[in-house]
Amino acid sequence: MSQRVKIKQVLHDDAVQYTATVKGWVRTFRSNRFIALNDGSTNNNLQVVVDFENTDPAILKRITTGAAISATGTIVASQGSGQKVELQATSIEILGDSDPEKYPLQPKKHSLEFLREIAHLRFRTNTFGAVFRVRHTLAYAVHKFFNDKGFVYLHTPIITASDAEGAGEMFRVTTFDPQKPPVTEEGKVDWKEDFFGRATNLTVSGQLEGETGAMAFGEIYTFGPTFRAENSNTARHLAEFWMIEPEMAFYNLEDNMNLAEEFIKYVIRYALEHNREDLEFLGARLAEEEKSKPQAERSEMGLIEKLEFVLNNDFMRITYTEAIDILKNSKPNKNKKFQYMVEEWGTDLQSEHERYLVEKHFKKPVILTDYPAAIKSFYMKQNEDGKTVRAMDILFPGIGEIVGGSQREENLDKLVHKMEELGLPVEEMYWYLDTRRFGSAEHSGFGLGFERLVLFVTGMTNIRDVIPFPRTPKNAEF
Amino acid sequence: MSQRVKIKQVLHDDAVQYTATVKGWVRTFRSNRFIALNDGSTNNNLQVVVDFENTDPAILKRITTGAAISATGTIVASQGSGQKVELQATSIEILGDSDPEKYPLQPKKHSLEFLREIAHLRFRTNTFGAVFRVRHTLAYAVHKFFNDKGFVYLHTPIITASDAEGAGEMFRVTTFDPQKPPVTEEGKVDWKEDFFGRATNLTVSGQLEGETGAMAFGEIYTFGPTFRAENSNTARHLAEFWMIEPEMAFYNLEDNMNLAEEFIKYVIRYALEHNREDLEFLGARLAEEEKSKPQAERSEMGLIEKLEFVLNNDFMRITYTEAIDILKNSKPNKNKKFQYMVEEWGTDLQSEHERYLVEKHFKKPVILTDYPAAIKSFYMKQNEDGKTVRAMDILFPGIGEIVGGSQREENLDKLVHKMEELGLPVEEMYWYLDTRRFGSAEHSGFGLGFERLVLFVTGMTNIRDVIPFPRTPKNAEF
């Protein structure tokens, strides 16, 4: 028996007149003759032509949607339209049946909501096949980008006793019997008795540990899961998501912005080069979906056009203060169309404001810098004005904030003072402060929410559709 | 001012007579003249020669071990031994001081135990610089290997309601106030009220979810953190570690073994090609350490020799049954030198038995297959003998089990029967069983503990020294 070949290879090679065995899952079977076979290596199916006169009718009956089969025969030029080659099968073997009465993925359009309920099977659809192959490529491009630049991939801890940003609700990690945890003499839960000898949580960020790496290797990045126990049931929030966090010694804010922009463009370009077919499929899907929207709400560009637009244009870089001026004088603000009016310097920007800047005013990705210190994290470098910090957020159309970063405060005294002001545990965080105590230097970093990137590149609109098994409030299925 | 160049580049280029700025941390400063400067891009230091007559004595005083500096000058051929080029500095800027009275990393030999206590600073040592650069390279090689073969990187969930292997203690994930969790009418903790609407844990394996991906994409792999709440305080166990788990449709056990062997050899070769200097340093470190051991306990090969030996030899493949015969008739068994005597077929192998097979009998990596069903997991393919399963473990010298895998049972009835026998929740795991219900096919996979691989390649002996911030019983520092 000939060696199995992948369908992607067969279609790509475009060669004919050779014997091949393919294995995969039946997408459709029509006229007792034409199998559309998919093996996951590509969204494209291989047409397998069954010699139905010489095939056992019992076998023919078992060639149903979802069944796994092995087909051996000759690759020939295809007579039909839509494909250049096809397999003239001389033998078909049923590897695993799929009862058409029970298989949930019949060849018809299923809603994304329904497919979310069967996330363990949705990989077998065209849409999710494409989404997760693109997700793979983006992940690979992340590693390749940083590796090629000499960054060290650092696995920062998932279970941690520290709260990196002082931000966000956290998940507790424990081995206590919740029915009767050990208690202290005062009747409080005695965390000293827990597995790690203290109360521990799931990490919300690897940044602080990452900084300790940057101050040794120069440039590091993390790429791992992070967690937020926020009760946000929106299309943009997950309780468990993957984050990429580079940290670089000797980088100021401008170096940081340059790196972030280069990085985003690199991974998008990499996906365009390596997953063109998947992205074209997703572009067509999106265009189809947009048809059901009123004209005014449809996006001006197709998916691929939008990705290429990002590649071909510099991100707009402005300060928070400039942004506030633009927003104050904007039509929606004057006409009171914003839900939250922009009146004072110092207010945090809402999603509607970010969207206005990106989608209406500049019509391209925007990097906002130098935010008010009061609305940003303690570790950001303080500007000399005493009011703002060297933060930068990158805002993307349709997504909002895709990157949040800053130059870090490298001055020990300023940092400690800030922590004391905010009531952060200075003693406990001695290890973080040691980076400023011994050989401190200008340094910067940022975090990119990987799923938001995947959303942008695939054109999907719900973040639950770009992670294999989403974790959200009241949902940890599979 | 000239652009900063990395020290790795300067040393690699070997060019002279050009102006350069380097930034990094002082390792040593001798005779008020020679700075050994390290920037983390390589273990090698650049010698910076200070023009001490024209340098402010106040600056000279601040050039201490651990201080961050920027040095600008001309790269010239070095007069000293040990380096080809050096920087004749015309200006030195102190970026961050390092008080010699307080800096814990003075230029002397520190014990690994001591360095573990200051894990946030140990990246700045030669040993850990090398270890974590090699770890990076291995991680990158993992992604490159699978990407180049067309595998899809699947992020399986970290928080899960299922216990993949029925194996190992798990960490609970919860947002309950441990002081007073909500209770049901019967007085039990009411998990329905918890964040996810059910009791959830940290994953012990992504395999089962990975299989759902394999049955759509053909070939997938995971690479993420996994957890065991076992109270094992050994040099080989971590509560949090990273695991690589490929799953492949249409692979039988032999295909699985071939892939695993090719994979391990690929990543080791990749490290040898890309981190030769780091590995040579670690080899010398190991040789030094071995000197303190009695002759009989020293390893026969040096680190690089050992890695090359693995590349150049086929792994020995034998069945569990054959291994038992060898062990029964072995000298240590006959002379009662084993702590656990090998008497009966069916017994699980102890670490001493695995080491005997690998280090004494075959003197190379061994793949053991076809273990007794009773000591292996429910999902492994049952052999026709009714006693054994199509498992495979790869055993490595000094490490023991580095890979555990199997062909998976693809027959729904056999799988359900086995699960019922073991009292596993068949209903709850409908989603896993759906892979056998709809389009089942022969498939296989394995898991490789990433830290064990890093241990082997770096020659380190304690697993806490190959992960940045180890999590072990009573320890979640940093």
mmCIF file of N, CA, C and O in Angstrom, chain A residues 270-302:
data_model
loop_
_atom_site.group_PDB
_atom_site.id
_atom_site.type_symbol
_atom_site.label_atom_id
_atom_site.label_comp_id
_atom_site.label_asym_id
_atom_site.label_seq_id
_atom_site.Cartn_x
_atom_site.Cartn_y
_atom_site.Cartn_z
ATOM 1 N N TYR A 270 3.287 37.689 7.914
ATOM 2 C CA TYR A 270 3.594 36.254 7.923
ATOM 3 C C TYR A 270 2.324 35.429 7.663
ATOM 4 O O TYR A 270 2.348 34.457 6.907
ATOM 5 N N ALA A 271 1.230 35.849 8.278
ATOM 6 C CA ALA A 271 -0.037 35.127 8.060
ATOM 7 C C ALA A 271 -0.504 35.299 6.615
ATOM 8 O O ALA A 271 -0.972 34.339 5.986
ATOM 9 N N LEU A 272 -0.369 36.493 6.083
ATOM 10 C CA LEU A 272 -0.782 36.721 4.691
ATOM 11 C C LEU A 272 0.041 35.861 3.739
ATOM 12 O O LEU A 272 -0.471 35.350 2.744
ATOM 13 N N GLU A 273 1.301 35.697 4.058
ATOM 14 C CA GLU A 273 2.165 34.906 3.178
ATOM 15 C C GLU A 273 1.939 33.404 3.329
ATOM 16 O O GLU A 273 2.084 32.657 2.376
ATOM 17 N N HIS A 274 1.605 32.971 4.541
ATOM 18 C CA HIS A 274 1.532 31.530 4.790
ATOM 19 C C HIS A 274 0.117 30.971 4.860
ATOM 20 O O HIS A 274 -0.056 29.754 4.844
ATOM 21 N N ASN A 275 -0.880 31.818 5.026
ATOM 22 C CA ASN A 275 -2.261 31.325 5.121
ATOM 23 C C ASN A 275 -3.191 32.087 4.199
ATOM 24 O O ASN A 275 -4.331 32.375 4.550
ATOM 25 N N ARG A 276 -2.710 32.394 3.037
ATOM 26 C CA ARG A 276 -3.493 33.190 2.094
ATOM 27 C C ARG A 276 -4.872 32.574 1.843
ATOM 28 O O ARG A 276 -5.888 33.263 1.884
ATOM 29 N N GLU A 277 -4.900 31.271 1.604
ATOM 30 C CA GLU A 277 -6.183 30.638 1.277
ATOM 31 C C GLU A 277 -7.159 30.713 2.438
ATOM 32 O O GLU A 277 -8.346 30.960 2.249
ATOM 33 N N ASP A 278 -6.641 30.461 3.648
ATOM 34 C CA ASP A 278 -7.515 30.542 4.821
ATOM 35 C C ASP A 278 -8.050 31.959 4.982
ATOM 36 O O ASP A 278 -9.222 32.168 5.293
ATOM 37 N N LEU A 279 -7.186 32.947 4.774
ATOM 38 C CA LEU A 279 -7.614 34.335 4.946
ATOM 39 C C LEU A 279 -8.590 34.750 3.850
ATOM 40 O O LEU A 279 -9.527 35.508 4.099
ATOM 41 N N GLU A 280 -8.387 34.231 2.649
ATOM 42 C CA GLU A 280 -9.362 34.521 1.589
ATOM 43 C C GLU A 280 -10.717 33.920 1.925
ATOM 44 O O GLU A 280 -11.753 34.546 1.733
ATOM 45 N N PHE A 281 -10.686 32.709 2.455
ATOM 46 C CA PHE A 281 -11.945 32.098 2.873
ATOM 47 C C PHE A 281 -12.620 32.939 3.946
ATOM 48 O O PHE A 281 -13.818 33.225 3.897
ATOM 49 N N LEU A 282 -11.835 33.360 4.944
ATOM 50 C CA LEU A 282 -12.405 34.146 6.043
ATOM 51 C C LEU A 282 -12.866 35.520 5.557
ATOM 52 O O LEU A 282 -13.859 36.061 6.063
ATOM 53 N N GLY A 283 -12.172 36.067 4.558
ATOM 54 C CA GLY A 283 -12.596 37.334 3.971
ATOM 55 C C GLY A 283 -13.948 37.200 3.294
ATOM 56 O O GLY A 283 -14.835 38.047 3.461
ATOM 57 N N ALA A 284 -14.128 36.109 2.567
ATOM 58 C CA ALA A 284 -15.408 35.867 1.897
ATOM 59 C C ALA A 284 -16.518 35.663 2.925
ATOM 60 O O ALA A 284 -17.641 36.146 2.774
ATOM 61 N N ARG A 285 -16.181 34.951 3.997
ATOM 62 C CA ARG A 285 -17.147 34.723 5.064
ATOM 63 C C ARG A 285 -17.604 36.048 5.667
ATOM 64 O O ARG A 285 -18.787 36.299 5.880
ATOM 65 N N LEU A 286 -16.625 36.906 5.923
ATOM 66 C CA LEU A 286 -16.916 38.195 6.540
ATOM 67 C C LEU A 286 -17.776 39.052 5.609
ATOM 68 O O LEU A 286 -18.754 39.666 6.041
ATOM 69 N N ALA A 287 -17.421 39.047 4.326
ATOM 70 C CA ALA A 287 -18.173 39.845 3.356
ATOM 71 C C ALA A 287 -19.627 39.377 3.330
ATOM 72 O O ALA A 287 -20.566 40.178 3.286
ATOM 73 N N GLU A 288 -19.799 38.068 3.386
ATOM 74 C CA GLU A 288 -21.144 37.492 3.397
ATOM 75 C C GLU A 288 -21.909 37.966 4.635
ATOM 76 O O GLU A 288 -23.075 38.365 4.559
ATOM 77 N N GLU A 289 -21.219 37.945 5.759
ATOM 78 C CA GLU A 289 -21.853 38.331 7.014
ATOM 79 C C GLU A 289 -22.226 39.810 7.022
ATOM 80 O O GLU A 289 -23.260 40.204 7.558
ATOM 81 N N GLU A 290 -21.369 40.600 6.402
ATOM 82 C CA GLU A 290 -21.602 42.049 6.393
ATOM 83 C C GLU A 290 -22.855 42.403 5.585
ATOM 84 O O GLU A 290 -23.457 43.450 5.809
ATOM 85 N N LYS A 291 -23.197 41.529 4.650
ATOM 86 C CA LYS A 291 -24.369 41.819 3.816
ATOM 87 C C LYS A 291 -25.640 41.982 4.636
ATOM 88 O O LYS A 291 -26.558 42.669 4.240
ATOM 89 N N SER A 292 -25.664 41.318 5.798
ATOM 90 C CA SER A 292 -26.878 41.399 6.604
ATOM 91 C C SER A 292 -26.916 42.688 7.434
ATOM 92 O O SER A 292 -27.889 42.985 8.091
ATOM 93 N N LYS A 293 -25.825 43.470 7.353
ATOM 94 C CA LYS A 293 -25.797 44.728 8.118
ATOM 95 C C LYS A 293 -26.275 45.881 7.250
ATOM 96 O O LYS A 293 -26.148 45.843 6.025
ATOM 97 N N PRO A 294 -26.781 46.938 7.885
ATOM 98 C CA PRO A 294 -27.103 48.147 7.114
ATOM 99 C C PRO A 294 -25.822 48.706 6.482
ATOM 100 O O PRO A 294 -24.733 48.585 7.075
ATOM 101 N N GLN A 295 -25.955 49.277 5.316
ATOM 102 C CA GLN A 295 -24.814 49.792 4.555
ATOM 103 C C GLN A 295 -23.851 50.595 5.432
ATOM 104 O O GLN A 295 -22.635 50.403 5.382
ATOM 105 N N ALA A 296 -24.389 51.470 6.271
ATOM 106 C CA ALA A 296 -23.553 52.386 7.056
ATOM 107 C C ALA A 296 -22.649 51.652 8.047
ATOM 108 O O ALA A 296 -21.602 52.148 8.434
ATOM 109 N N GLU A 297 -23.064 50.451 8.450
ATOM 110 C CA GLU A 297 -22.274 49.723 9.451
ATOM 111 C C GLU A 297 -21.265 48.767 8.840
ATOM 112 O O GLU A 297 -20.459 48.173 9.532
ATOM 113 N N ARG A 298 -21.350 48.600 7.532
ATOM 114 C CA ARG A 298 -20.392 47.684 6.886
ATOM 115 C C ARG A 298 -19.009 48.311 6.861
ATOM 116 O O ARG A 298 -18.884 49.530 6.737
ATOM 117 N N SER A 299 -17.987 47.460 6.962
ATOM 118 C CA SER A 299 -16.643 48.030 6.942
ATOM 119 C C SER A 299 -16.276 48.402 5.511
ATOM 120 O O SER A 299 -16.741 47.776 4.546
ATOM 121 N N GLU A 300 -15.458 49.432 5.409
ATOM 122 C CA GLU A 300 -15.144 49.946 4.073
ATOM 123 C C GLU A 300 -14.225 49.010 3.304
ATOM 124 O O GLU A 300 -14.179 49.030 2.095
ATOM 125 N N MET A 301 -13.484 48.205 4.055
ATOM 126 C CA MET A 301 -12.497 47.339 3.405
ATOM 127 C C MET A 301 -12.801 45.866 3.644
ATOM 128 O O MET A 301 -13.356 45.510 4.679
ATOM 129 N N GLY A 302 -12.391 45.052 2.692
ATOM 130 C CA GLY A 302 -12.448 43.613 2.896
ATOM 131 C C GLY A 302 -11.338 43.197 3.851
ATOM 132 O O GLY A 302 -10.450 43.994 4.167
#
